[in-house]
XYZ file of N, CA and C in Angstrom:
270
model
N 136.588 76.282 78.482
C 136.427 74.977 77.883
C 137.405 74.013 78.557
N 136.902 72.855 78.998
C 137.752 71.882 79.670
C 138.411 70.973 78.651
N 139.656 70.581 78.903
C 140.343 69.700 77.964
C 139.735 68.291 77.973
N 139.752 67.649 76.835
C 139.267 66.272 76.719
C 140.402 65.314 77.089
N 140.106 64.392 77.962
C 141.093 63.393 78.365
C 140.638 62.028 77.884
N 141.589 61.165 77.622
C 141.264 59.802 77.233
C 140.827 59.005 78.443
N 140.549 57.734 78.237
C 140.129 56.899 79.361
C 141.235 56.795 80.409
N 140.817 56.673 81.650
C 141.774 56.557 82.741
C 142.441 55.186 82.695
N 143.740 55.177 82.861
C 144.486 53.921 82.863
C 144.507 53.315 84.257
N 144.532 51.997 84.277
C 144.724 51.294 85.544
C 146.204 51.395 85.918
N 146.470 51.409 87.196
C 147.852 51.417 87.672
C 148.403 49.998 87.606
N 149.646 49.854 87.224
C 150.296 48.549 87.137
C 151.111 48.307 88.404
N 150.941 47.144 89.010
C 151.737 46.726 90.166
C 152.276 45.335 89.845
N 153.357 44.971 90.459
C 153.989 43.682 90.189
C 154.007 42.820 91.449
N 153.712 41.538 91.265
C 153.890 40.597 92.365
C 155.391 40.473 92.619
N 155.768 39.875 93.745
C 157.197 39.709 94.043
C 157.911 38.911 92.968
N 157.269 37.841 92.487
C 157.927 37.007 91.470
C 158.048 37.754 90.138
N 157.046 38.541 89.773
C 157.122 39.317 88.534
C 158.191 40.409 88.651
N 158.329 40.995 89.840
C 159.357 42.016 90.052
C 160.753 41.416 89.888
N 160.938 40.180 90.341
C 162.229 39.513 90.163
C 162.480 39.218 88.694
N 161.436 38.811 87.980
C 161.586 38.583 86.541
C 161.966 39.885 85.846
N 161.355 40.968 86.255
C 161.615 42.270 85.665
C 163.074 42.679 85.865
N 163.630 42.379 87.025
C 165.033 42.704 87.309
C 165.987 41.990 86.355
N 165.585 40.821 85.853
C 166.451 40.040 84.982
C 166.375 40.450 83.514
N 165.469 41.358 83.179
C 165.370 41.825 81.797
C 166.381 42.940 81.602
N 167.342 42.716 80.717
C 168.399 43.706 80.509
C 168.409 44.256 79.089
N 167.802 43.576 78.172
C 167.793 44.020 76.778
C 166.852 45.208 76.600
N 167.333 46.235 75.939
C 166.514 47.423 75.664
C 165.279 47.059 74.836
N 165.435 46.149 73.892
C 164.308 45.724 73.051
C 163.249 44.997 73.876
N 163.672 44.154 74.818
C 162.724 43.443 75.665
C 161.988 44.403 76.600
N 162.694 45.392 77.129
C 162.069 46.390 77.999
C 161.027 47.181 77.209
N 161.366 47.581 76.001
C 160.431 48.322 75.150
C 159.199 47.476 74.833
N 159.409 46.208 74.499
C 158.295 45.310 74.181
C 157.383 45.129 75.391
N 157.968 44.950 76.566
C 157.177 44.796 77.784
C 156.408 46.078 78.098
N 157.050 47.231 77.938
C 156.367 48.503 78.168
C 155.122 48.628 77.295
N 155.252 48.265 76.040
C 154.102 48.351 75.120
C 152.963 47.447 75.593
N 153.296 46.238 76.015
C 152.272 45.302 76.483
C 151.600 45.822 77.753
N 152.371 46.395 78.665
C 151.804 46.909 79.908
C 150.890 48.113 79.666
N 151.225 48.935 78.682
C 150.353 50.058 78.332
C 149.016 49.532 77.815
N 149.065 48.525 76.961
C 147.826 47.949 76.421
C 146.946 47.434 77.553
N 147.537 46.700 78.485
C 146.777 46.126 79.597
C 146.250 47.222 80.524
N 147.026 48.276 80.741
C 146.573 49.343 81.640
C 145.420 50.146 81.041
N 145.402 50.288 79.725
C 144.327 51.024 79.064
C 143.055 50.191 79.012
N 143.194 48.887 78.757
C 142.027 48.002 78.654
C 142.316 46.693 79.373
N 142.043 46.616 80.680
C 142.347 45.395 81.436
C 141.616 44.149 80.935
N 140.548 44.316 80.161
C 139.823 43.166 79.627
C 140.419 42.628 78.336
N 141.506 43.221 77.869
C 142.093 42.826 76.590
C 142.593 41.378 76.602
N 143.054 40.913 77.717
C 143.577 39.552 77.807
C 142.477 38.513 77.894
N 142.864 37.287 77.676
C 141.920 36.165 77.757
C 141.879 35.636 79.187
N 140.692 35.312 79.697
C 140.615 34.701 81.028
C 141.279 33.322 81.010
N 141.982 33.019 82.083
C 142.594 31.701 82.227
C 141.628 30.848 83.028
N 141.206 29.716 82.483
C 140.259 28.869 83.215
C 140.846 28.448 84.564
N 139.994 28.393 85.554
C 140.476 27.987 86.870
C 139.408 28.162 87.919
N 139.849 28.221 89.135
C 138.980 28.330 90.301
C 138.349 29.721 90.355
N 137.062 29.794 90.604
C 136.391 31.086 90.702
C 136.418 31.650 92.122
N 137.006 30.925 93.064
C 137.046 31.385 94.455
C 138.007 32.557 94.635
N 139.088 32.562 93.901
C 140.083 33.617 94.032
C 139.989 34.599 92.892
N 140.948 35.518 92.818
C 140.951 36.464 91.711
C 141.148 35.735 90.380
N 140.511 36.211 89.359
C 140.555 35.566 88.046
C 141.770 36.054 87.265
N 142.670 35.131 86.959
C 143.848 35.474 86.177
C 143.467 35.657 84.714
N 144.178 36.577 84.060
C 144.011 36.821 82.636
C 145.384 36.723 81.990
N 145.403 36.460 80.699
C 146.653 36.350 79.951
C 146.575 37.263 78.739
N 147.577 38.136 78.603
C 147.676 38.970 77.407
C 148.931 38.549 76.667
N 148.787 38.251 75.384
C 149.923 37.859 74.552
C 150.008 38.798 73.366
N 151.169 39.394 73.173
C 151.438 40.226 72.011
C 152.359 39.415 71.110
N 151.779 38.860 70.048
C 152.549 37.987 69.165
C 153.608 38.733 68.365
N 153.391 40.008 68.100
C 154.368 40.786 67.337
C 155.601 41.064 68.185
N 155.382 41.484 69.418
C 156.496 41.811 70.320
C 157.012 40.595 71.085
N 156.331 39.459 70.964
C 156.719 38.230 71.667
C 156.739 38.429 73.183
N 155.623 38.961 73.707
C 155.477 39.209 75.142
C 154.219 38.500 75.624
N 154.327 37.902 76.800
C 153.168 37.288 77.454
C 153.140 37.760 78.900
N 151.983 38.228 79.334
C 151.826 38.750 80.687
C 150.607 38.084 81.323
N 150.793 37.507 82.504
C 149.676 36.990 83.290
C 149.378 38.025 84.361
N 148.089 38.349 84.527
C 147.738 39.415 85.453
C 146.339 39.214 86.018
N 146.040 39.970 87.055
C 144.690 40.006 87.603
C 144.316 41.462 87.806
N 143.025 41.718 87.770
C 142.502 43.074 87.888
C 141.758 43.187 89.220
N 141.986 44.270 89.934
C 141.303 44.458 91.205
C 139.816 44.722 90.981
N 139.048 44.588 92.038
C 137.591 44.727 91.953
C 137.168 46.088 91.403
N 137.872 47.139 91.749
C 137.513 48.473 91.268
C 138.146 48.794 89.920
N 138.896 47.839 89.382
C 139.508 47.961 88.061
C 140.494 49.126 87.967
N 141.088 49.491 89.088
C 142.037 50.592 89.077
C 143.482 50.122 89.129
N 143.669 48.856 89.497
C 145.027 48.316 89.597
C 145.079 46.969 88.888
N 146.117 46.806 88.078
C 146.405 45.537 87.427
C 147.660 44.984 88.089
N 147.563 43.803 88.660
C 148.713 43.171 89.311
C 149.290 42.140 88.360
N 150.513 42.363 87.949
C 151.178 41.449 87.025
C 151.805 40.313 87.838
N 151.442 39.083 87.468
C 151.920 37.930 88.202
C 153.086 37.227 87.511
N 153.177 37.355 86.184
C 154.187 36.612 85.445
C 154.508 37.367 84.154
N 155.774 37.393 83.795
C 156.225 38.076 82.577
C 157.057 37.101 81.760
N 156.795 37.076 80.465
C 157.586 36.249 79.554
C 157.917 37.105 78.331
N 159.194 37.406 78.152
C 159.622 38.216 77.011
C 160.614 37.411 76.201
């Protein structure tokens, strides 16, 4: 009997600017809150709201967790296997 696995998560990658923002987060509570938000986005990349804009480039999405006070701007690759985080607000 084969084990049952949940849905495959998308891999999270950070843009250069998001990586710099990440370096500035030092609070354990903020890191925990961001981790929770990133797990949500990796499990369901469609969870965020589309940000209106140009359709020529990748479509940015915004996920906001009002309880944890986290906002993440991200885009999803065509194969939906990688989520690139463009902006972090904790």
